[in-house]
PDB file of C-alpha atoms in Angstrom:
ATOM      1  CA  MET A 141      11.088  20.341  18.091  1.00  0.00           C
ATOM      2  CA  PRO A 142      14.387  20.789  16.194  1.00  0.00           C
ATOM      3  CA  THR A 143      15.389  24.399  15.753  1.00  0.00           C
ATOM      4  CA  ALA A 144      15.467  24.044  11.967  1.00  0.00           C
ATOM      5  CA  LEU A 145      11.729  23.390  11.900  1.00  0.00           C
ATOM      6  CA  LEU A 146      10.894  26.295  14.197  1.00  0.00           C
ATOM      7  CA  GLU A 147      12.980  28.868  12.361  1.00  0.00           C
ATOM      8  CA  ALA A 148      11.055  28.705   9.104  1.00  0.00           C
ATOM      9  CA  PRO A 149       8.163  31.213   9.432  1.00  0.00           C
ATOM     10  CA  GLN A 150       8.469  32.176   5.761  1.00  0.00           C
ATOM     11  CA  ASP A 151       7.775  28.550   4.835  1.00  0.00           C
ATOM     12  CA  LEU A 152       4.957  28.046   7.295  1.00  0.00           C
ATOM     13  CA  LEU A 153       3.164  31.249   6.332  1.00  0.00           C
ATOM     14  CA  SER A 154       3.154  30.224   2.673  1.00  0.00           C
ATOM     15  CA  LEU A 155       1.662  26.767   3.313  1.00  0.00           C
ATOM     16  CA  PRO A 156      -1.987  26.343   2.400  1.00  0.00           C
ATOM     17  CA  ALA A 157      -4.356  25.062   5.076  1.00  0.00           C
ATOM     18  CA  GLY A 158      -3.963  21.332   5.414  1.00  0.00           C
ATOM     19  CA  ASP A 159      -1.354  18.828   6.416  1.00  0.00           C
ATOM     20  CA  ALA A 160       2.397  19.169   5.943  1.00  0.00           C
ATOM     21  CA  LEU A 161       5.312  16.966   6.927  1.00  0.00           C
ATOM     22  CA  GLY A 162       8.739  17.748   8.342  1.00  0.00           C
ATOM     23  CA  PHE A 163      11.425  15.107   8.812  1.00  0.00           C
ATOM     24  CA  VAL A 164      14.117  14.510  11.417  1.00  0.00           C
ATOM     25  CA  ASP A 165      17.199  12.275  11.206  1.00  0.00           C
ATOM     26  CA  ALA A 166      16.869   9.767  14.076  1.00  0.00           C
ATOM     27  CA  ALA A 167      20.663   9.359  14.257  1.00  0.00           C
ATOM     28  CA  THR A 168      21.606  13.022  14.557  1.00  0.00           C
ATOM     29  CA  GLY A 169      18.393  14.767  15.617  1.00  0.00           C
ATOM     30  CA  GLU A 170      18.784  17.236  12.738  1.00  0.00           C
ATOM     31  CA  ALA A 171      16.052  18.280  10.328  1.00  0.00           C
ATOM     32  CA  VAL A 172      16.259  16.676   6.869  1.00  0.00           C
ATOM     33  CA  ALA A 173      15.932  19.403   4.243  1.00  0.00           C
ATOM     34  CA  ASN A 174      16.833  17.672   0.970  1.00  0.00           C
ATOM     35  CA  GLY A 175      16.631  14.438  -0.998  1.00  0.00           C
ATOM     36  CA  LEU A 176      13.158  13.315   0.100  1.00  0.00           C
ATOM     37  CA  SER A 177      10.059  12.713  -1.998  1.00  0.00           C
ATOM     38  CA  CYS A 178       6.520  12.367  -0.636  1.00  0.00           C
ATOM     39  CA  SER A 179       3.901  10.914  -2.968  1.00  0.00           C
ATOM     40  CA  LEU A 180       0.224  10.558  -2.093  1.00  0.00           C
ATOM     41  CA  VAL A 181      -1.119   7.374  -3.690  1.00  0.00           C
ATOM     42  CA  LEU A 182      -4.492   5.665  -3.726  1.00  0.00           C
ATOM     43  CA  ARG A 183      -4.420   2.681  -1.402  1.00  0.00           C
ATOM     44  CA  ARG A 184      -6.107   0.369  -3.884  1.00  0.00           C
ATOM     45  CA  GLY A 185      -4.334   0.329  -7.213  1.00  0.00           C
ATOM     46  CA  GLY A 186      -1.568   2.769  -6.260  1.00  0.00           C
ATOM     47  CA  ARG A 187      -2.746   5.614  -8.515  1.00  0.00           C
ATOM     48  CA  LEU A 188      -0.728   8.794  -7.915  1.00  0.00           C
ATOM     49  CA  LEU A 189      -2.895  11.526  -6.396  1.00  0.00           C
ATOM     50  CA  GLY A 190      -0.194  14.139  -5.922  1.00  0.00           C
ATOM     51  CA  ARG A 191       3.487  14.761  -5.296  1.00  0.00           C
ATOM     52  CA  ALA A 192       4.402  16.995  -2.398  1.00  0.00           C
ATOM     53  CA  GLN A 193       6.341  20.182  -2.923  1.00  0.00           C
ATOM     54  CA  ALA A 194       9.215  20.889  -0.536  1.00  0.00           C
ATOM     55  CA  THR A 195       9.979  24.274   0.962  1.00  0.00           C
ATOM     56  CA  PRO A 196      13.621  25.402   1.384  1.00  0.00           C
ATOM     57  CA  SER A 197      13.666  24.133   4.978  1.00  0.00           C
ATOM     58  CA  GLY A 198      12.289  20.717   4.009  1.00  0.00           C
ATOM     59  CA  LEU A 199       8.575  20.994   4.778  1.00  0.00           C
ATOM     60  CA  HIS A 200       6.496  18.883   2.388  1.00  0.00           C
ATOM     61  CA  HIS A 201       2.962  19.902   1.396  1.00  0.00           C
ATOM     62  CA  TRP A 202       0.452  19.434  -1.426  1.00  0.00           C
ATOM     63  CA  PRO A 203      -0.698  22.836  -2.761  1.00  0.00           C
ATOM     64  CA  GLU A 204      -2.159  21.370  -5.982  1.00  0.00           C
ATOM     65  CA  LEU A 205      -3.981  18.433  -4.435  1.00  0.00           C
ATOM     66  CA  ALA A 206      -7.626  17.982  -5.421  1.00  0.00           C
ATOM     67  CA  GLU A 207     -10.008  19.467  -2.864  1.00  0.00           C
ATOM     68  CA  ARG A 208     -11.457  16.106  -1.809  1.00  0.00           C
ATOM     69  CA  TRP A 209      -7.975  14.961  -0.746  1.00  0.00           C
ATOM     70  CA  ARG A 210      -6.527  18.254   0.487  1.00  0.00           C
ATOM     71  CA  ASP A 211      -8.345  18.542   3.795  1.00  0.00           C
ATOM     72  CA  PRO A 212     -10.090  15.251   4.608  1.00  0.00           C
ATOM     73  CA  ALA A 213     -12.148  15.040   7.759  1.00  0.00           C
ATOM     74  CA  PRO A 214     -10.173  13.674  10.728  1.00  0.00           C
ATOM     75  CA  ALA A 215     -12.547  10.707  11.057  1.00  0.00           C
ATOM     76  CA  ALA A 216     -12.608   9.927   7.319  1.00  0.00           C
ATOM     77  CA  PRO A 217     -11.709   6.359   6.279  1.00  0.00           C
ATOM     78  CA  VAL A 218      -8.155   5.863   5.076  1.00  0.00           C
ATOM     79  CA  PHE A 219      -8.145   5.445   1.307  1.00  0.00           C
ATOM     80  CA  ALA A 220      -4.623   6.681   0.525  1.00  0.00           C
ATOM     81  CA  ASP A 221      -1.041   6.623   1.760  1.00  0.00           C
ATOM     82  CA  VAL A 222       1.914   9.000   1.723  1.00  0.00           C
ATOM     83  CA  LEU A 223       4.979   7.164   0.439  1.00  0.00           C
ATOM     84  CA  VAL A 224       8.244   8.714   1.664  1.00  0.00           C
ATOM     85  CA  ARG A 225      11.506   7.837  -0.094  1.00  0.00           C
ATOM     86  CA  ASP A 226      15.049   9.195   0.068  1.00  0.00           C
ATOM     87  CA  ALA A 227      16.787   9.626  -3.305  1.00  0.00           C
ATOM     88  CA  LEU A 228      20.144   9.785  -1.475  1.00  0.00           C
ATOM     89  CA  GLU A 229      19.528   6.380   0.182  1.00  0.00           C
ATOM     90  CA  ARG A 230      20.295   7.634   3.686  1.00  0.00           C
ATOM     91  CA  PHE A 231      16.969   6.587   5.207  1.00  0.00           C
ATOM     92  CA  LEU A 232      14.561   3.684   5.113  1.00  0.00           C
ATOM     93  CA  PRO A 233      11.347   4.303   3.150  1.00  0.00           C
ATOM     94  CA  LEU A 234       8.045   4.492   4.992  1.00  0.00           C
ATOM     95  CA  SER A 235       4.381   5.133   4.385  1.00  0.00           C
ATOM     96  CA  LEU A 236       1.843   7.099   6.393  1.00  0.00           C
ATOM     97  CA  PRO A 237      -1.934   6.706   6.214  1.00  0.00           C
ATOM     98  CA  TRP A 238      -3.884   9.641   4.780  1.00  0.00           C
ATOM     99  CA  PRO A 239      -5.554  11.429   6.541  1.00  0.00           C
ATOM    100  CA  LEU A 240      -2.416  11.673   8.638  1.00  0.00           C
ATOM    101  CA  PRO A 241      -2.705  10.435  12.244  1.00  0.00           C
ATOM    102  CA  ALA A 242      -3.786  13.111  14.678  1.00  0.00           C
ATOM    103  CA  SER A 243      -1.494  12.007  17.518  1.00  0.00           C
ATOM    104  CA  PRO A 244       2.204  11.087  17.718  1.00  0.00           C
ATOM    105  CA  ALA A 245       2.831   7.366  17.315  1.00  0.00           C
ATOM    106  CA  GLY A 246       6.000   5.476  16.477  1.00  0.00           C
ATOM    107  CA  GLN A 247       8.108   7.565  14.119  1.00  0.00           C
ATOM    108  CA  ILE A 248       5.494  10.342  14.157  1.00  0.00           C
ATOM    109  CA  ILE A 249       7.137  12.232  16.984  1.00  0.00           C
ATOM    110  CA  GLY A 250       5.220  15.496  17.240  1.00  0.00           C
ATOM    111  CA  GLY A 251       3.110  18.111  15.595  1.00  0.00           C
ATOM    112  CA  ALA A 252       1.974  21.702  15.663  1.00  0.00           C
ATOM    113  CA  VAL A 253      -0.625  23.937  14.033  1.00  0.00           C
ATOM    114  CA  PHE A 254       0.354  27.215  12.341  1.00  0.00           C
ATOM    115  CA  ASP A 255      -2.483  29.422  11.006  1.00  0.00           C
ATOM    116  CA  GLY A 256      -4.579  26.392  10.129  1.00  0.00           C
ATOM    117  CA  ALA A 257      -1.717  24.408   8.601  1.00  0.00           C
ATOM    118  CA  ARG A 258      -0.948  21.256  10.562  1.00  0.00           C
ATOM    119  CA  LEU A 259       2.707  20.207  10.628  1.00  0.00           C
ATOM    120  CA  LEU A 260       3.685  16.683  11.642  1.00  0.00           C
ATOM    121  CA  ARG A 261       7.280  15.710  12.426  1.00  0.00           C
ATOM    122  CA  VAL A 262       8.448  12.259  11.393  1.00  0.00           C
ATOM    123  CA  SER A 263      11.672  10.550  12.466  1.00  0.00           C
ATOM    124  CA  LEU A 264      13.645   8.763   9.716  1.00  0.00           C
ATOM    125  CA  LEU A 265      15.712   5.635  10.419  1.00  0.00           C
ATOM    126  CA  SER A 266      19.068   4.943   8.780  1.00  0.00           C
ATOM    127  CA  ALA A 267      19.184   2.740   5.682  1.00  0.00           C
ATOM    128  CA  PRO A 268      21.698  -0.146   5.694  1.00  0.00           C
ATOM    129  CA  GLY A 269      23.994   1.432   3.089  1.00  0.00           C
ATOM    130  CA  ARG A 270      24.252   4.809   4.785  1.00  0.00           C
ATOM    131  CA  ALA A 271      27.722   6.074   5.664  1.00  0.00           C
ATOM    132  CA  ALA A 272      28.049   6.878   9.337  1.00  0.00           C
ATOM    133  CA  PRO A 273      27.548  10.580  10.115  1.00  0.00           C
ATOM    134  CA  ALA A 274      30.642  12.283  11.500  1.00  0.00           C
ATOM    135  CA  GLY A 275      31.382  11.499  15.124  1.00  0.00           C
ATOM    136  CA  LEU A 276      29.018   8.512  15.384  1.00  0.00           C
ATOM    137  CA  ALA A 277      29.734   4.834  15.940  1.00  0.00           C
ATOM    138  CA  SER A 278      27.965   2.207  13.853  1.00  0.00           C
ATOM    139  CA  ALA A 279      26.291  -1.132  14.496  1.00  0.00           C
ATOM    140  CA  TYR A 280      25.263  -3.407  11.636  1.00  0.00           C
ATOM    141  CA  GLY A 281      23.405  -6.678  11.356  1.00  0.00           C
ATOM    142  CA  LEU A 282      21.476  -9.048   9.135  1.00  0.00           C
ATOM    143  CA  LEU A 283      18.364 -10.158  11.006  1.00  0.00           C
ATOM    144  CA  THR A 284      16.813 -13.514  10.086  1.00  0.00           C
ATOM    145  CA  TRP A 285      14.301 -15.951  11.558  1.00  0.00           C
ATOM    146  CA  GLN A 286      15.813 -18.922  13.367  1.00  0.00           C
ATOM    147  CA  SER A 287      13.112 -21.329  12.166  1.00  0.00           C
ATOM    148  CA  SER A 288      13.453 -20.625   8.448  1.00  0.00           C
ATOM    149  CA  GLY A 289      16.591 -18.549   7.924  1.00  0.00           C
ATOM    150  CA  THR A 290      14.536 -15.997   5.967  1.00  0.00           C
ATOM    151  CA  ALA A 291      15.037 -12.259   6.349  1.00  0.00           C
ATOM    152  CA  ALA A 292      13.211 -10.424   9.123  1.00  0.00           C
ATOM    153  CA  ALA A 293      11.908  -7.724   6.792  1.00  0.00           C
ATOM    154  CA  TRP A 294      11.156  -4.329   8.371  1.00  0.00           C
ATOM    155  CA  ALA A 295      12.032  -5.455  11.904  1.00  0.00           C
ATOM    156  CA  ARG A 296      12.172  -2.608  14.427  1.00  0.00           C
ATOM    157  CA  VAL A 297      15.127  -2.330  16.803  1.00  0.00           C
ATOM    158  CA  SER A 298      15.656  -0.515  20.082  1.00  0.00           C
ATOM    159  CA  PHE A 299      19.249  -0.246  21.337  1.00  0.00           C
ATOM    160  CA  THR A 300      19.990   0.936  24.878  1.00  0.00           C
ATOM    161  CA  ASP A 301      23.642   1.755  25.489  1.00  0.00           C
ATOM    162  CA  GLY A 302      25.606   1.389  28.721  1.00  0.00           C
ATOM    163  CA  GLU A 303      24.571   4.875  29.809  1.00  0.00           C
ATOM    164  CA  GLY A 304      20.850   4.239  29.453  1.00  0.00           C
ATOM    165  CA  ARG A 305      20.435   6.164  26.202  1.00  0.00           C
ATOM    166  CA  VAL A 306      17.906   4.597  23.807  1.00  0.00           C
ATOM    167  CA  TYR A 307      18.215   4.645  20.011  1.00  0.00           C
ATOM    168  CA  ALA A 308      15.806   3.467  17.322  1.00  0.00           C
ATOM    169  CA  GLY A 309      16.620   1.574  14.154  1.00  0.00           C
ATOM    170  CA  GLY A 310      15.019  -0.655  11.581  1.00  0.00           C
ATOM    171  CA  CYS A 311      15.711  -3.276   8.935  1.00  0.00           C
ATOM    172  CA  ASP A 312      15.016  -2.968   5.244  1.00  0.00           C
ATOM    173  CA  ALA A 313      13.046  -5.517   3.209  1.00  0.00           C
ATOM    174  CA  GLU A 314      16.086  -7.833   3.201  1.00  0.00           C
ATOM    175  CA  GLY A 315      16.567  -7.742   6.969  1.00  0.00           C
ATOM    176  CA  ARG A 316      19.636  -5.485   6.872  1.00  0.00           C
ATOM    177  CA  LEU A 317      20.131  -3.132   9.814  1.00  0.00           C
ATOM    178  CA  ALA A 318      22.321  -0.085  10.380  1.00  0.00           C
ATOM    179  CA  LEU A 319      22.394   1.922  13.615  1.00  0.00           C
ATOM    180  CA  HIS A 320      24.505   5.043  14.058  1.00  0.00           C
ATOM    181  CA  LEU A 321      25.068   6.026  17.679  1.00  0.00           C
ATOM    182  CA  PRO A 322      27.086   8.553  19.659  1.00  0.00           C
ATOM    183  CA  LEU A 323      30.554   7.299  20.473  1.00  0.00           C
ATOM    184  CA  PRO A 324      30.818   5.721  23.947  1.00  0.00           C
ATOM    185  CA  ARG A 325      32.154   8.123  26.543  1.00  0.00           C
ATOM    186  CA  PRO A 326      35.606   7.362  27.983  1.00  0.00           C
ATOM    187  CA  ASP A 327      35.572   5.180  31.093  1.00  0.00           C
ATOM    188  CA  ARG A 328      35.984   7.044  34.347  1.00  0.00           C
ATOM    189  CA  PRO A 329      37.756   4.906  36.962  1.00  0.00           C
ATOM    190  CA  SER A 330      36.077   6.806  39.780  1.00  0.00           C
ATOM    191  CA  LEU A 331      32.582   5.853  38.574  1.00  0.00           C
ATOM    192  CA  PRO A 332      30.993   2.399  38.830  1.00  0.00           C
ATOM    193  CA  PRO A 333      30.439   0.644  35.495  1.00  0.00           C
ATOM    194  CA  GLY A 334      27.058   1.225  33.886  1.00  0.00           C
ATOM    195  CA  PRO A 335      24.517  -1.433  32.909  1.00  0.00           C
ATOM    196  CA  ALA A 336      25.212  -3.662  29.918  1.00  0.00           C
ATOM    197  CA  ALA A 337      23.918  -2.555  26.550  1.00  0.00           C
ATOM    198  CA  ARG A 338      20.535  -4.010  25.610  1.00  0.00           C
ATOM    199  CA  LEU A 339      19.028  -4.816  22.237  1.00  0.00           C
ATOM    200  CA  ARG A 340      15.290  -5.324  21.743  1.00  0.00           C
ATOM    201  CA  VAL A 341      13.768  -6.439  18.450  1.00  0.00           C
ATOM    202  CA  PHE A 342      10.156  -6.184  17.286  1.00  0.00           C
ATOM    203  CA  ALA A 343       9.079  -8.063  14.178  1.00  0.00           C
ATOM    204  CA  ASP A 344       6.020  -9.473  12.435  1.00  0.00           C
ATOM    205  CA  PRO A 345       6.324 -11.556   9.234  1.00  0.00           C
ATOM    206  CA  ALA A 346       2.917 -10.268   8.144  1.00  0.00           C
ATOM    207  CA  LEU A 347       4.334  -6.758   7.781  1.00  0.00           C
ATOM    208  CA  ALA A 348       6.590  -7.888   4.927  1.00  0.00           C
ATOM    209  CA  THR A 349       3.540  -9.032   2.956  1.00  0.00           C
ATOM    210  CA  ALA A 350       1.566  -5.897   3.751  1.00  0.00           C
ATOM    211  CA  ALA A 351       4.449  -3.656   2.637  1.00  0.00           C
ATOM    212  CA  LEU A 352       4.846  -5.257  -0.789  1.00  0.00           C
ATOM    213  CA  ALA A 353       2.440  -2.914  -2.603  1.00  0.00           C
ATOM    214  CA  LEU A 354       4.329   0.269  -1.700  1.00  0.00           C
ATOM    215  CA  GLY A 355       7.747  -1.212  -0.966  1.00  0.00           C
ATOM    216  CA  ALA A 356       7.655   0.466   2.438  1.00  0.00           C
ATOM    217  CA  PRO A 357       6.092  -0.329   5.813  1.00  0.00           C
ATOM    218  CA  ASP A 358       3.237   1.652   7.324  1.00  0.00           C
ATOM    219  CA  VAL A 359       4.589   3.601  10.297  1.00  0.00           C
ATOM    220  CA  LEU A 360       1.772   2.520  12.607  1.00  0.00           C
ATOM    221  CA  ALA A 361       2.114  -1.179  11.763  1.00  0.00           C
ATOM    222  CA  PHE A 362       5.901  -0.873  12.018  1.00  0.00           C
ATOM    223  CA  ALA A 363       5.612   0.571  15.530  1.00  0.00           C
ATOM    224  CA  ALA A 364       3.016  -2.010  16.660  1.00  0.00           C
ATOM    225  CA  GLN A 365       5.042  -5.148  15.889  1.00  0.00           C
ATOM    226  CA  PRO A 366       5.356  -7.669  18.745  1.00  0.00           C
ATOM    227  CA  GLU A 367       8.654  -8.153  20.534  1.00  0.00           C
ATOM    228  CA  VAL A 368      10.705 -11.180  19.510  1.00  0.00           C
ATOM    229  CA  LEU A 369      13.785 -12.810  20.996  1.00  0.00           C
ATOM    230  CA  ALA A 370      17.212 -12.086  19.523  1.00  0.00           C
ATOM    231  CA  LEU A 371      19.251 -15.215  20.197  1.00  0.00           C
ATOM    232  CA  ALA A 372      22.691 -15.227  21.779  1.00  0.00           C
ATOM    233  CA  ASN A 373      23.450 -18.712  20.429  1.00  0.00           C
ATOM    234  CA  ALA A 374      21.867 -20.639  17.574  1.00  0.00           C
ATOM    235  CA  GLY A 375      21.511 -23.736  19.729  1.00  0.00           C
ATOM    236  CA  GLY A 376      19.883 -22.109  22.764  1.00  0.00           C
ATOM    237  CA  ASP A 377      17.235 -19.686  23.915  1.00  0.00           C
ATOM    238  CA  ALA A 378      19.325 -17.097  25.783  1.00  0.00           C
ATOM    239  CA  ALA A 379      18.769 -13.450  24.854  1.00  0.00           C
ATOM    240  CA  TYR A 380      21.431 -11.718  22.810  1.00  0.00           C
ATOM    241  CA  ALA A 381      23.601  -9.167  24.636  1.00  0.00           C
ATOM    242  CA  PRO A 382      25.459  -6.712  22.367  1.00  0.00           C
ATOM    243  CA  PRO A 383      29.245  -6.654  22.883  1.00  0.00           C
ATOM    244  CA  VAL A 384      30.982  -3.403  23.719  1.00  0.00           C
ATOM    245  CA  PHE A 385      32.142  -1.060  21.004  1.00  0.00           C
ATOM    246  CA  VAL A 386      35.805  -1.199  20.024  1.00  0.00           C
ATOM    247  CA  PRO A 387      37.059   2.324  19.183  1.00  0.00           C
ATOM    248  CA  GLY A 388      37.358   2.801  15.453  1.00  0.00           C
ATOM    249  CA  GLU A 389      35.512  -0.392  14.543  1.00  0.00           C
ATOM    250  CA  PRO A 390      31.828  -0.952  13.664  1.00  0.00           C
ATOM    251  CA  LEU A 391      29.876  -3.340  15.846  1.00  0.00           C
ATOM    252  CA  VAL A 392      28.398  -6.344  14.020  1.00  0.00           C
ATOM    253  CA  LEU A 393      25.368  -7.871  15.742  1.00  0.00           C
ATOM    254  CA  ALA A 394      25.390 -11.664  15.254  1.00  0.00           C
ATOM    255  CA  THR A 395      24.195 -14.839  16.947  1.00  0.00           C
ATOM    256  CA  GLN A 396      26.994 -17.184  17.972  1.00  0.00           C
ATOM    257  CA  GLY A 397      27.286 -20.747  16.724  1.00  0.00           C
ATOM    258  CA  LEU A 398      26.457 -20.104  13.069  1.00  0.00           C
ATOM    259  CA  PRO A 399      28.715 -20.971  10.121  1.00  0.00           C
ATOM    260  CA  PRO A 400      31.065 -18.133   9.090  1.00  0.00           C
ATOM    261  CA  ALA A 401      29.063 -17.592   5.905  1.00  0.00           C
ATOM    262  CA  HIS A 402      25.934 -16.925   7.992  1.00  0.00           C
ATOM    263  CA  ARG A 403      26.922 -14.104  10.280  1.00  0.00           C
ATOM    264  CA  GLU A 404      23.377 -13.168  11.210  1.00  0.00           C
ATOM    265  CA  LEU A 405      21.315 -12.182  14.209  1.00  0.00           C
ATOM    266  CA  ARG A 406      18.703 -14.911  14.533  1.00  0.00           C
ATOM    267  CA  LEU A 407      15.220 -14.206  15.893  1.00  0.00           C
ATOM    268  CA  ALA A 408      12.567 -16.385  17.487  1.00  0.00           C
ATOM    269  CA  PRO A 409       9.027 -15.638  18.711  1.00  0.00           C
ATOM    270  CA  ILE A 410       8.630 -15.071  22.436  1.00  0.00           C
TER     271      ILE A 410
END
């Protein structure tokens, strides 16, 4: 767990019994302490049930929530969602089912219990317009379906670099992707070259429809999308292999063989 979330006993002791959320930047691993809003809304109709209050360290909780929603039974049916948005547009929006899941899954990366208050940690993925954090390299892409040319809304991406490190990313509703990664380490002539970088994409067109009501994907559905094939060439079926980073330049992920005006990464079902 990031240090920033552990070193906040004054926050944790003041939380009422019930669920609370803490957020982590997937690109940097740092806790996110500002700019976020967490609204609890009724699943049918979208009626606002409560807005979370944030502690100084960025823990979000609902001290004024009606009793029937404050501490629902773990096995209770899901009738509401927590909608998470970033006013600073650094991170993609997401929604979590309420009651919150009991176990880590997808971007829900951990949890702990403090004096009856349950804290869940959630990883946030970079939004397409986010400026690269200091010291990180960037990869961008517009992901579309080969068959229709339409955007691959809310596609999930896993990028493995040449040193075996794995990074998570995601598209917005228009298929735009931004990944911010540690800069590649300098080549060492005495060491054999590492494996080629690998890009895996997971997407389900049905998720775009399901996310329309809130304007954000459910974290569990986002994580459960099937793997699809990113195409190396528009006229073939070979898997896309990301090129190497050029120092000082962002990496644009794109299928070859498309017109210049369509610099996109095309996807096809497996």
